[in-house]
Tab-separated table of C-alpha atoms in Angstrom:
chain	number	residue	atom	x	y	z
A	227	MET	CA	17.609	-14.003	-31.637
A	228	SER	CA	15.969	-15.160	-28.229
A	229	THR	CA	19.063	-15.275	-25.372
A	230	GLN	CA	17.568	-19.043	-24.627
A	231	SER	CA	18.167	-20.128	-27.500
A	232	LEU	CA	21.690	-17.808	-27.649
A	233	GLY	CA	21.990	-19.715	-24.370
A	234	ARG	CA	20.997	-23.273	-25.908
A	235	ASP	CA	23.951	-22.609	-28.423
A	236	VAL	CA	26.465	-22.053	-25.465
A	237	ILE	CA	25.819	-25.301	-24.009
A	238	ARG	CA	25.693	-28.013	-27.381
A	239	PHE	CA	29.042	-25.998	-28.680
A	240	SER	CA	31.232	-26.355	-24.527
A	241	LEU	CA	29.883	-30.181	-24.761
A	242	LEU	CA	30.813	-30.477	-28.107
A	243	GLY	CA	35.153	-28.803	-27.400
A	244	LEU	CA	34.743	-30.200	-23.867
A	245	GLY	CA	34.480	-33.551	-25.298
A	246	ALA	CA	37.108	-33.136	-27.608
A	247	LEU	CA	39.380	-32.081	-24.232
A	248	VAL	CA	38.119	-35.126	-22.699
A	249	LEU	CA	39.078	-37.438	-25.614
A	250	VAL	CA	43.089	-35.642	-25.378
A	251	TYR	CA	43.198	-35.887	-22.234
A	252	ALA	CA	41.916	-38.585	-20.889
A	253	PRO	CA	44.610	-40.710	-19.166
A	254	LEU	CA	45.501	-37.187	-17.490
A	255	MET	CA	41.588	-36.890	-16.190
A	256	PHE	CA	42.266	-38.248	-12.693
A	257	ASP	CA	46.281	-37.732	-11.975
A	258	PRO	CA	46.946	-34.820	-14.041
A	259	LEU	CA	50.196	-32.959	-15.113
A	260	VAL	CA	51.092	-30.183	-13.422
A	261	ARG	CA	54.460	-28.810	-14.007
A	262	HIS	CA	56.775	-27.671	-11.116
A	263	ASP	CA	55.653	-23.833	-11.190
A	264	ASP	CA	52.764	-24.711	-11.177
A	265	PHE	CA	52.358	-26.181	-7.959
A	266	PRO	CA	52.482	-23.019	-5.739
A	267	ALA	CA	48.800	-23.017	-6.647
A	268	LEU	CA	48.184	-26.541	-6.754
A	269	LEU	CA	49.860	-26.112	-2.513
A	270	GLY	CA	48.601	-23.024	-1.531
A	271	THR	CA	52.482	-21.993	-1.361
A	272	LYS	CA	52.677	-17.658	-1.663
A	273	GLU	CA	55.779	-17.145	-1.622
A	274	MET	CA	56.644	-18.300	-6.205
A	275	ALA	CA	53.349	-16.605	-6.617
A	276	TYR	CA	54.611	-13.158	-4.889
A	277	VAL	CA	58.378	-13.661	-6.746
A	278	LYS	CA	55.666	-13.902	-10.360
A	279	ALA	CA	53.786	-10.406	-8.729
A	280	LEU	CA	56.406	-8.054	-8.849
A	281	ASP	CA	58.887	-10.497	-11.971
A	282	GLU	CA	55.683	-10.602	-14.690
A	283	GLY	CA	52.433	-9.128	-13.907
A	284	ARG	CA	51.065	-11.478	-12.058
A	285	TRP	CA	49.238	-10.687	-9.499
A	286	LEU	CA	45.127	-12.066	-9.773
A	287	ASN	CA	47.248	-15.701	-9.757
A	288	TYR	CA	48.948	-14.280	-5.897
A	289	TRP	CA	45.709	-13.686	-5.002
A	290	TRP	CA	44.262	-16.490	-6.204
A	291	GLN	CA	46.292	-17.943	-3.396
A	292	PHE	CA	44.018	-17.135	-0.483
A	293	ARG	CA	41.786	-19.467	-1.370
A	294	PRO	CA	40.683	-20.888	1.626
A	295	TYR	CA	40.113	-24.606	0.538
A	296	LEU	CA	42.276	-25.994	-1.277
A	297	TRP	CA	40.847	-29.319	-3.685
A	298	PRO	CA	43.049	-31.895	-5.514
A	299	ALA	CA	44.575	-31.841	-9.063
A	300	PRO	CA	41.620	-33.609	-11.061
A	301	VAL	CA	39.415	-31.052	-9.561
A	302	SER	CA	40.880	-27.700	-11.532
A	303	PHE	CA	41.754	-29.915	-14.424
A	304	ALA	CA	38.429	-30.109	-15.001
A	305	LEU	CA	37.500	-26.960	-13.865
A	306	TYR	CA	40.384	-24.682	-16.156
A	307	LEU	CA	39.006	-27.650	-19.480
A	308	VAL	CA	35.106	-25.741	-18.702
A	309	ALA	CA	36.533	-22.538	-19.590
A	310	CYS	CA	38.610	-23.375	-21.865
A	311	ALA	CA	35.468	-25.534	-23.892
A	312	VAL	CA	33.476	-21.698	-22.813
A	313	PHE	CA	36.041	-19.432	-24.462
A	314	ALA	CA	35.982	-22.165	-27.308
A	315	ALA	CA	32.007	-22.012	-27.646
A	316	SER	CA	31.673	-18.726	-26.725
A	317	THR	CA	34.284	-17.641	-29.399
A	318	ALA	CA	33.231	-19.466	-32.712
A	319	LEU	CA	29.076	-17.918	-31.864
A	320	ILE	CA	31.458	-14.297	-31.988
A	321	LEU	CA	33.270	-14.425	-34.226
A	322	PHE	CA	30.152	-16.823	-36.483
A	323	GLY	CA	27.249	-15.604	-35.359
A	324	ARG	CA	24.269	-18.212	-35.667
A	325	ASP	CA	23.399	-17.708	-39.546
A	326	ALA	CA	27.329	-19.463	-39.983
A	327	PRO	CA	25.650	-23.657	-40.572
A	328	GLY	CA	26.386	-25.158	-37.306
A	329	TRP	CA	28.993	-27.439	-39.108
A	330	TYR	CA	31.675	-24.519	-39.350
A	331	ARG	CA	30.646	-22.787	-36.139
A	332	GLY	CA	31.481	-26.336	-34.360
A	333	TYR	CA	34.077	-26.961	-36.193
A	334	PHE	CA	35.544	-23.890	-35.087
A	335	THR	CA	34.961	-23.723	-32.042
A	336	LEU	CA	36.950	-27.788	-32.245
A	337	PHE	CA	40.119	-25.422	-33.952
A	338	VAL	CA	39.923	-22.844	-30.411
A	339	VAL	CA	40.302	-25.864	-28.029
A	340	LEU	CA	42.318	-27.959	-29.740
A	341	SER	CA	45.028	-24.795	-30.023
A	342	ILE	CA	48.892	-25.493	-30.172
A	343	PRO	CA	49.313	-22.773	-27.922
A	344	THR	CA	46.205	-24.001	-24.914
A	345	PHE	CA	47.866	-27.422	-25.152
A	346	LYS	CA	51.617	-25.967	-24.062
A	347	ILE	CA	49.512	-23.620	-21.834
A	348	SER	CA	47.511	-26.227	-20.572
A	349	PHE	CA	49.949	-28.272	-17.758
A	350	TRP	CA	49.917	-25.076	-15.738
A	351	PHE	CA	45.614	-24.973	-15.208
A	352	ASN	CA	46.035	-24.300	-11.598
A	353	THR	CA	48.024	-20.799	-11.667
A	354	LEU	CA	45.878	-19.713	-13.849
A	355	LEU	CA	42.797	-21.228	-13.592
A	356	PRO	CA	40.905	-18.420	-12.548
A	357	GLY	CA	42.446	-16.539	-14.965
A	358	ALA	CA	40.770	-19.024	-17.349
A	359	TRP	CA	37.416	-17.877	-16.250
A	360	VAL	CA	37.838	-14.358	-16.723
A	361	ILE	CA	37.972	-14.392	-20.772
A	362	ALA	CA	35.348	-17.529	-20.509
A	363	LEU	CA	33.048	-14.979	-18.475
A	364	PHE	CA	33.952	-12.187	-20.670
A	365	ALA	CA	33.737	-13.885	-23.946
A	366	LEU	CA	29.849	-15.544	-22.588
A	367	ALA	CA	29.132	-12.050	-21.514
A	368	VAL	CA	29.825	-10.442	-25.842
A	369	VAL	CA	27.890	-13.192	-25.932
A	370	PHE	CA	24.622	-12.856	-24.148
A	371	LEU	CA	25.311	-8.522	-24.312
A	372	ARG	CA	25.467	-5.527	-27.058
A	373	HIS	CA	28.932	-4.670	-28.563
A	374	ARG	CA	28.877	-1.188	-26.798
A	375	ILE	CA	28.331	-3.145	-23.767
A	376	ALA	CA	31.123	-5.478	-23.640
A	377	LEU	CA	33.822	-2.410	-25.487
A	378	THR	CA	32.613	-1.472	-21.866
A	379	LEU	CA	33.628	-4.372	-19.897
A	380	MET	CA	37.559	-4.481	-21.630
A	381	LEU	CA	38.484	-2.088	-18.684
A	382	ILE	CA	38.108	-4.454	-16.259
A	383	ALA	CA	38.394	-7.809	-18.212
A	384	VAL	CA	41.502	-6.368	-19.595
A	385	PRO	CA	43.373	-5.147	-16.545
A	386	LEU	CA	42.297	-9.173	-14.427
A	387	SER	CA	43.434	-11.359	-17.650
A	388	PHE	CA	46.961	-9.194	-17.520
A	389	MET	CA	47.344	-9.912	-14.150
A	390	ALA	CA	46.043	-13.743	-14.833
A	391	TYR	CA	48.659	-14.317	-17.623
A	392	THR	CA	50.712	-11.313	-19.698
A	393	THR	CA	48.982	-11.936	-23.429
A	394	TYR	CA	45.257	-13.387	-22.542
A	395	PRO	CA	44.538	-9.384	-23.469
A	396	PHE	CA	44.574	-10.489	-26.410
A	397	LEU	CA	42.168	-12.089	-26.736
A	398	LEU	CA	39.558	-10.396	-25.506
A	399	LEU	CA	40.762	-7.760	-28.503
A	400	THR	CA	39.778	-10.497	-30.370
A	401	LEU	CA	36.347	-11.144	-29.593
A	402	LEU	CA	35.841	-7.736	-29.936
A	403	LEU	CA	38.287	-6.713	-33.327
A	404	LEU	CA	35.776	-9.876	-34.538
A	405	SER	CA	32.146	-10.234	-33.551
A	406	HIS	CA	29.748	-10.228	-36.182
A	407	LYS	CA	28.015	-8.387	-33.040
A	408	ALA	CA	30.176	-4.692	-33.914
A	409	PRO	CA	29.778	-2.136	-36.810
A	410	GLN	CA	30.746	-2.644	-39.699
A	411	THR	CA	33.296	0.180	-39.921
A	412	TYR	CA	36.630	1.440	-39.748
A	413	GLU	CA	35.512	3.919	-37.332
A	414	SER	CA	34.581	1.001	-34.777
A	415	MET	CA	37.404	-0.692	-35.529
A	416	VAL	CA	39.431	1.977	-34.477
A	417	THR	CA	37.086	2.621	-31.844
A	418	THR	CA	37.693	-0.607	-31.043
A	419	LEU	CA	41.948	-0.710	-30.648
A	420	PHE	CA	41.501	2.619	-28.511
A	421	VAL	CA	39.167	1.488	-25.651
A	422	PHE	CA	41.713	-2.096	-26.102
A	423	PHE	CA	44.531	-0.064	-25.130
A	424	VAL	CA	43.492	2.465	-23.347
A	425	SER	CA	42.760	-0.545	-21.119
A	426	LEU	CA	45.677	-2.323	-21.365
A	427	VAL	CA	47.257	1.065	-19.996
A	428	LEU	CA	45.364	0.719	-17.015
A	429	ALA	CA	46.952	-3.333	-16.121
A	430	VAL	CA	49.653	-1.767	-16.741
A	431	VAL	CA	49.945	1.108	-14.471
A	432	SER	CA	48.110	-1.138	-12.182
A	433	VAL	CA	50.639	-3.373	-12.016
A	434	TYR	CA	53.392	-1.027	-11.360
A	435	SER	CA	51.127	0.688	-9.184
A	436	LEU	CA	50.788	-3.313	-7.104
A	437	ASN	CA	54.567	-3.731	-7.248
A	438	TYR	CA	55.371	-0.027	-5.759
A	439	LEU	CA	53.218	-1.215	-2.877
A	440	TYR	CA	54.480	-4.037	-2.073
A	441	HIS	CA	57.426	-4.496	-3.572
A	442	GLY	CA	59.155	-0.518	-3.530
A	443	VAL	CA	59.122	-0.717	-7.850
A	444	PHE	CA	57.902	1.328	-9.950
A	445	GLY	CA	57.755	-1.317	-13.152
A	446	ILE	CA	57.655	-5.327	-13.665
A	447	PRO	CA	61.398	-6.051	-13.292
A	448	ILE	CA	62.226	-8.508	-15.849
A	449	ALA	CA	63.580	-12.339	-13.342
A	450	GLU	CA	67.503	-12.822	-14.189
A	451	TRP	CA	67.049	-16.967	-15.543
A	452	ARG	CA	64.757	-14.772	-18.824
A	453	ALA	CA	69.117	-14.381	-19.740
A	454	PRO	CA	67.963	-10.094	-20.191
A	455	THR	CA	70.379	-8.406	-22.889
A	456	GLU	CA	69.029	-4.390	-22.576
A	457	ALA	CA	69.589	-2.610	-25.891
A	458	LYS	CA	71.359	-0.219	-24.918
A	459	THR	CA	74.353	-0.171	-28.249
A	460	LEU	CA	73.333	-1.342	-32.031
A	461	ASP	CA	74.914	-3.888	-31.183
A	462	ASP	CA	73.084	-4.849	-28.726
A	463	LEU	CA	70.159	-5.174	-31.321
A	464	VAL	CA	71.074	-6.866	-33.457
A	465	VAL	CA	71.775	-9.860	-30.697
A	466	ASN	CA	68.559	-9.038	-29.199
A	467	LEU	CA	67.435	-8.865	-33.387
A	468	GLY	CA	68.773	-12.652	-33.958
A	469	LYS	CA	67.157	-14.287	-30.914
A	470	LEU	CA	63.931	-12.622	-32.306
A	471	LYS	CA	64.815	-14.549	-35.861
A	472	ARG	CA	65.394	-17.509	-33.427
A	473	PHE	CA	62.232	-17.779	-32.030
A	474	LEU	CA	60.766	-17.542	-35.188
A	475	MET	CA	61.628	-20.203	-36.354
A	476	MET	CA	61.312	-22.114	-33.298
A	477	THR	CA	57.162	-20.970	-33.680
A	478	VAL	CA	56.817	-22.177	-37.182
A	479	ARG	CA	58.733	-25.821	-36.129
A	480	GLN	CA	55.643	-25.796	-33.178
A	481	PHE	CA	53.038	-24.426	-34.943
A	482	GLY	CA	53.511	-27.350	-37.679
A	483	GLY	CA	53.943	-29.604	-34.340
A	484	GLY	CA	57.916	-29.418	-34.322
A	485	THR	CA	58.167	-29.977	-38.088
A	486	ALA	CA	59.191	-26.581	-39.766
A	487	GLY	CA	57.841	-27.922	-43.082
A	488	THR	CA	54.431	-28.173	-42.101
A	489	GLY	CA	54.393	-24.919	-39.659
A	490	ALA	CA	55.593	-23.457	-43.201
A	491	VAL	CA	53.212	-24.987	-44.936
A	492	LEU	CA	50.222	-24.050	-41.985
A	493	LEU	CA	51.574	-20.168	-42.093
A	494	LEU	CA	50.792	-20.325	-45.537
A	495	PHE	CA	47.821	-21.763	-46.491
A	496	PHE	CA	47.301	-19.356	-44.075
A	497	GLY	CA	48.659	-15.922	-45.733
A	498	GLY	CA	46.483	-17.779	-48.978
A	499	ALA	CA	42.966	-17.625	-47.160
A	500	TRP	CA	43.986	-14.219	-45.707
A	501	VAL	CA	44.645	-12.975	-48.773
A	502	CYS	CA	41.034	-15.140	-50.219
A	503	LEU	CA	39.663	-13.096	-47.460
A	504	PHE	CA	41.226	-9.780	-48.594
A	505	ARG	CA	39.653	-10.370	-52.320
A	506	TRP	CA	35.653	-11.132	-50.420
A	507	GLN	CA	35.390	-9.360	-47.081
A	508	ARG	CA	38.139	-7.013	-46.799
A	509	PHE	CA	36.611	-5.361	-43.699
A	510	THR	CA	37.136	-8.784	-42.037
A	511	ALA	CA	40.441	-9.595	-43.067
A	512	ILE	CA	41.960	-6.394	-42.376
A	513	ALA	CA	40.367	-6.932	-38.942
A	514	VAL	CA	42.019	-10.090	-38.341
A	515	LEU	CA	45.478	-7.999	-39.680
A	516	ALA	CA	44.681	-5.457	-36.923
A	517	ALA	CA	44.513	-7.917	-34.102
A	518	ALA	CA	47.245	-9.937	-34.837
A	519	LEU	CA	49.926	-6.572	-35.571
A	520	ALA	CA	47.980	-5.761	-32.435
A	521	GLY	CA	49.939	-8.289	-30.197
A	522	LEU	CA	52.167	-8.968	-31.875
A	523	ALA	CA	53.785	-5.613	-32.452
A	524	PRO	CA	54.692	-4.379	-27.815
A	525	LEU	CA	55.597	-8.719	-28.226
A	526	PHE	CA	58.026	-8.063	-30.633
A	527	ALA	CA	59.577	-5.287	-29.321
A	528	LYS	CA	60.073	-6.093	-26.169
A	529	THR	CA	61.837	-8.506	-27.304
A	530	LEU	CA	64.359	-6.169	-29.579
A	531	MET	CA	64.680	-4.138	-26.509
A	532	SER	CA	65.000	-6.428	-23.746
A	533	GLY	CA	66.082	-9.815	-25.271
A	534	VAL	CA	63.346	-11.770	-23.757
A	535	LEU	CA	61.482	-14.125	-25.719
A	536	VAL	CA	57.911	-14.934	-25.015
A	537	PRO	CA	56.358	-18.955	-24.809
A	538	VAL	CA	55.123	-20.281	-27.839
A	539	ARG	CA	51.757	-21.017	-25.459
A	540	ALA	CA	51.418	-16.803	-25.287
A	541	TYR	CA	50.421	-16.540	-28.912
A	542	GLY	CA	46.173	-17.630	-28.319
A	543	TRP	CA	44.951	-15.129	-30.354
A	544	ILE	CA	47.857	-15.440	-33.270
A	545	TRP	CA	45.838	-18.972	-33.079
A	546	ILE	CA	42.103	-18.397	-33.324
A	547	LEU	CA	43.389	-16.108	-35.615
A	548	ILE	CA	44.545	-18.051	-38.670
A	549	GLY	CA	41.296	-20.610	-37.483
A	550	PHE	CA	38.766	-17.507	-37.588
A	551	THR	CA	40.264	-16.849	-41.688
A	552	PHE	CA	40.770	-20.462	-42.399
A	553	THR	CA	37.420	-20.919	-42.261
A	554	ALA	CA	35.610	-17.722	-43.219
A	555	ALA	CA	36.929	-18.290	-46.119
A	556	THR	CA	36.064	-22.237	-46.571
A	557	LEU	CA	32.364	-20.709	-45.050
A	558	HIS	CA	32.754	-18.650	-48.300
A	559	MET	CA	34.065	-21.503	-51.290
A	560	ALA	CA	30.593	-23.172	-49.877
A	561	LYS	CA	28.417	-20.330	-50.943
A	562	THR	CA	29.553	-21.695	-54.966
A	563	PRO	CA	29.971	-25.830	-54.384
A	564	GLY	CA	33.137	-27.295	-56.178
A	565	ARG	CA	35.587	-28.521	-56.838
A	566	TRP	CA	37.686	-25.582	-53.911
A	567	ALA	CA	34.948	-25.204	-51.969
A	568	SER	CA	35.555	-29.432	-50.517
A	569	ILE	CA	39.498	-28.801	-51.145
A	570	ALA	CA	39.529	-25.890	-48.232
A	571	ARG	CA	37.136	-28.596	-45.882
A	572	ILE	CA	39.546	-31.492	-46.738
A	573	THR	CA	42.365	-28.823	-45.752
A	574	ILE	CA	41.416	-27.580	-42.598
A	575	MET	CA	40.011	-30.885	-41.392
A	576	TYR	CA	43.077	-31.933	-42.039
A	577	VAL	CA	44.978	-29.960	-39.598
A	578	LEU	CA	42.466	-30.412	-37.203
A	579	LEU	CA	42.801	-33.964	-37.257
A	580	ILE	CA	47.353	-33.473	-37.708
A	581	LYS	CA	46.173	-31.678	-34.582
A	582	LEU	CA	44.186	-34.761	-32.814
A	583	ILE	CA	47.478	-36.653	-33.537
A	584	LEU	CA	49.883	-34.401	-31.960
A	585	PHE	CA	48.619	-34.079	-28.928
A	586	GLY	CA	47.180	-37.680	-28.553
A	587	ARG	CA	50.842	-38.863	-28.609
A	588	ALA	CA	51.616	-37.102	-26.045
A	589	THR	CA	48.696	-37.082	-23.175
A	590	TYR	CA	47.954	-40.913	-24.239
A	591	LEU	CA	51.827	-42.121	-24.561
A	592	GLN	CA	54.275	-39.807	-23.694
A	593	ILE	CA	53.458	-38.105	-20.752
A	594	PRO	CA	51.633	-40.594	-18.762
A	595	GLU	CA	55.012	-43.490	-18.240
A	596	TRP	CA	56.569	-40.293	-16.082
A	597	GLN	CA	52.709	-40.389	-14.049
A	598	LYS	CA	52.858	-44.405	-13.306
A	599	THR	CA	56.729	-43.537	-12.225
A	600	THR	CA	56.254	-41.163	-9.852
A	601	ARG	CA	52.896	-42.483	-8.265
A	602	ASP	CA	54.853	-45.983	-8.082
A	603	LEU	CA	57.350	-43.482	-5.711
A	604	ALA	CA	54.641	-42.756	-3.781
A	605	ALA	CA	53.526	-46.194	-2.850
A	606	SER	CA	56.758	-47.303	-2.221
A	607	ILE	CA	58.049	-44.595	0.814
A	608	PRO	CA	56.141	-45.938	3.872
A	609	GLU	CA	53.314	-44.380	5.731
A	610	GLY	CA	53.924	-42.332	8.377
A	611	THR	CA	57.151	-40.533	6.978
A	612	SER	CA	57.438	-36.910	7.389
A	613	ALA	CA	60.671	-36.762	5.580
A	614	ILE	CA	61.914	-37.841	2.202
A	615	HIS	CA	65.824	-37.300	1.074
A	616	ILE	CA	66.529	-37.824	-2.587
A	617	TYR	CA	70.041	-38.783	-3.534
A	618	GLY	CA	70.906	-39.042	-7.864
A	619	GLU	CA	69.395	-37.245	-10.994
A	620	PHE	CA	65.246	-37.454	-11.631
A	621	LEU	CA	66.163	-37.670	-15.186
A	622	GLY	CA	67.533	-41.440	-14.340
A	623	LEU	CA	63.233	-41.755	-13.910
A	624	ASN	CA	61.448	-43.004	-16.654
A	625	GLY	CA	58.548	-41.251	-18.744
A	626	ALA	CA	61.025	-37.786	-16.943
A	627	ARG	CA	62.913	-36.933	-20.372
A	628	SER	CA	59.688	-38.065	-22.915
A	629	ALA	CA	57.339	-35.532	-19.992
A	630	GLY	CA	59.122	-32.349	-20.812
A	631	ILE	CA	60.916	-32.567	-17.086
A	632	GLN	CA	62.670	-29.775	-16.515
A	633	PHE	CA	63.788	-29.268	-12.715
A	634	SER	CA	64.664	-31.567	-9.822
A	635	ARG	CA	61.543	-28.901	-8.487
A	636	GLY	CA	58.964	-31.389	-10.674
A	637	LEU	CA	60.033	-34.394	-9.141
A	638	GLN	CA	60.622	-32.762	-5.445
A	639	LEU	CA	57.194	-30.951	-5.687
A	640	ARG	CA	55.515	-34.639	-7.480
A	641	LEU	CA	56.802	-36.532	-4.879
A	642	ALA	CA	55.614	-33.674	-1.737
A	643	TYR	CA	52.027	-33.606	-3.333
A	644	LEU	CA	51.007	-36.929	-3.212
A	645	THR	CA	52.878	-38.355	0.334
A	646	GLY	CA	52.459	-35.331	2.391
A	647	ALA	CA	55.703	-34.974	3.127
A	648	GLU	CA	58.851	-32.885	3.060
A	649	VAL	CA	60.613	-33.864	0.532
A	650	PHE	CA	64.937	-32.989	-0.154
A	651	ILE	CA	66.856	-33.627	-2.489
A	652	CYS	CA	69.716	-34.037	-1.400
A	653	HIS	CA	72.449	-32.144	-3.866
A	654	LYS	CA	70.812	-29.436	-4.520
A	655	GLN	CA	70.334	-29.190	0.472
A	656	PRO	CA	72.962	-30.935	1.562
A	657	GLU	CA	72.382	-29.149	5.043
A	658	ASP	CA	69.092	-30.064	5.182
A	659	CYS	CA	70.558	-33.211	4.542
A	660	GLU	CA	73.267	-34.006	6.705
A	661	LYS	CA	71.773	-35.202	10.145
A	662	GLU	CA	70.626	-38.539	8.601
A	663	THR	CA	73.282	-41.147	6.615
A	664	PRO	CA	71.353	-42.681	4.307
A	665	PRO	CA	71.625	-46.413	4.780
A	666	PHE	CA	73.457	-47.138	0.654
A	667	ASP	CA	76.972	-45.163	-0.791
A	668	PRO	CA	74.995	-42.114	-2.357
A	669	ARG	CA	77.074	-42.988	-5.061
A	670	ASP	CA	76.713	-46.221	-6.257
A	671	TRP	CA	75.062	-47.754	-9.150
A	672	THR	CA	71.447	-49.009	-9.946
A	673	HIS	CA	69.005	-49.567	-12.558
A	674	VAL	CA	65.720	-48.549	-10.757
A	675	PRO	CA	65.047	-46.484	-7.395
A	676	VAL	CA	65.714	-47.878	-4.730
A	677	VAL	CA	63.814	-46.951	-1.391
A	678	GLU	CA	65.442	-47.268	1.890
A	679	SER	CA	63.800	-46.445	5.447
A	680	ARG	CA	64.110	-45.105	9.261
A	681	GLY	CA	62.655	-43.913	11.095
A	682	GLU	CA	59.968	-41.460	9.397
A	683	VAL	CA	63.304	-40.563	6.743
A	684	SER	CA	62.585	-42.474	4.194
A	685	PHE	CA	65.798	-42.429	1.505
A	686	LEU	CA	66.106	-43.050	-1.904
A	687	LEU	CA	67.974	-43.494	-4.661
A	688	LEU	CA	68.072	-42.725	-8.105
A	689	PRO	CA	68.875	-44.689	-11.390
A	690	SER	CA	71.922	-42.237	-13.381
A	691	PRO	CA	70.721	-40.877	-16.459
A	692	PRO	CA	70.815	-43.485	-20.103
A	693	VAL	CA	74.017	-42.208	-21.258
A	694	GLY	CA	74.685	-42.283	-24.785
A	695	PRO	CA	72.381	-42.788	-27.815
């Protein structure tokens, strides 16, 4: 297998994945949604990233704030989507090689690039851009390099990816455990797991050391906003077990696109496909189980001991394992054509279609309203405005709820990005607003935003949030 032909496959499947992403995110390509805690990476402010380096070990993201050039959100979004496409294409080639028919490799590329965790995490693209390229470049290395060299690279890639997002290393482990280049022996599997955990220990020690050097804390303290409940007694452990149970139910619902029944059916199909794979390709099925448990065990242990839940967007490697098991089982069935092979192909295409509908509903119908509302607000602010004082609740604006805007900072930083002015939420920052008296009663009711200006200061009165059904 020549390097040139592998390169062509990477390009071909990357373009397929990128085309799917552009189709899904088309309404947002030139004005992507930026979450409130992703704005610091976009605007180059370092305070929040410095805190997250302590609370979550995100040192790579903090160093990213020091890049010499800042650019608009669409540039970061495009670069992030390219990284996702390259990772998905490389994953398909790593797991299935070039022996599998192109249809299956193309399908798996789409399954990975359109994963539910990937979609949910994509709106932090400014912060995660360096981490996304770390895992994409590692995946490319696994495609082109020998297995032993790729295994050694984990000693570098795992710490770097850990400093971008805590569960990124499990993506790297999945690639090497299921790589078609890896020797199909349990000794090789154990070696891969050993190198991975050594790399993970190196990552944790590196973060602990950086935290001690810069913050005076040897460890990763849990932020108060996560509402930790440390298990000191058996009762505490029971409480955290209840949290874990509720979280697992929520995860099943989100994997099903918001419906618990659909999520349960998806996991049932996965279980059935894994049992079939265990019968046909036992080593591969055990590798899937090892990759799942290697990541889930420490995360569940963390939840039981601290009460902190890991969001669904962190489980990208689990979605890859689900898709791989579906595809591998279907590929095996295709070798003996019949009714079950057709049913399997229809099933996996149905899963892909459901995801396209789910994501399209958000990007075409739910999020654009907020983007348009805030663009219109920014356009109504006169040129030369240096400060904007906002009165009222951001949830009164059209699209705030459907776009999942959680805090007033989402509006504050969005307007700061669009206008270049300093923005104050007056009921949260009264000391910054008390020097200026607004030209309206801040308690007035309005059904549309009201903008008044005085000199270089603009005053914005927001509609009241809708009440009732």
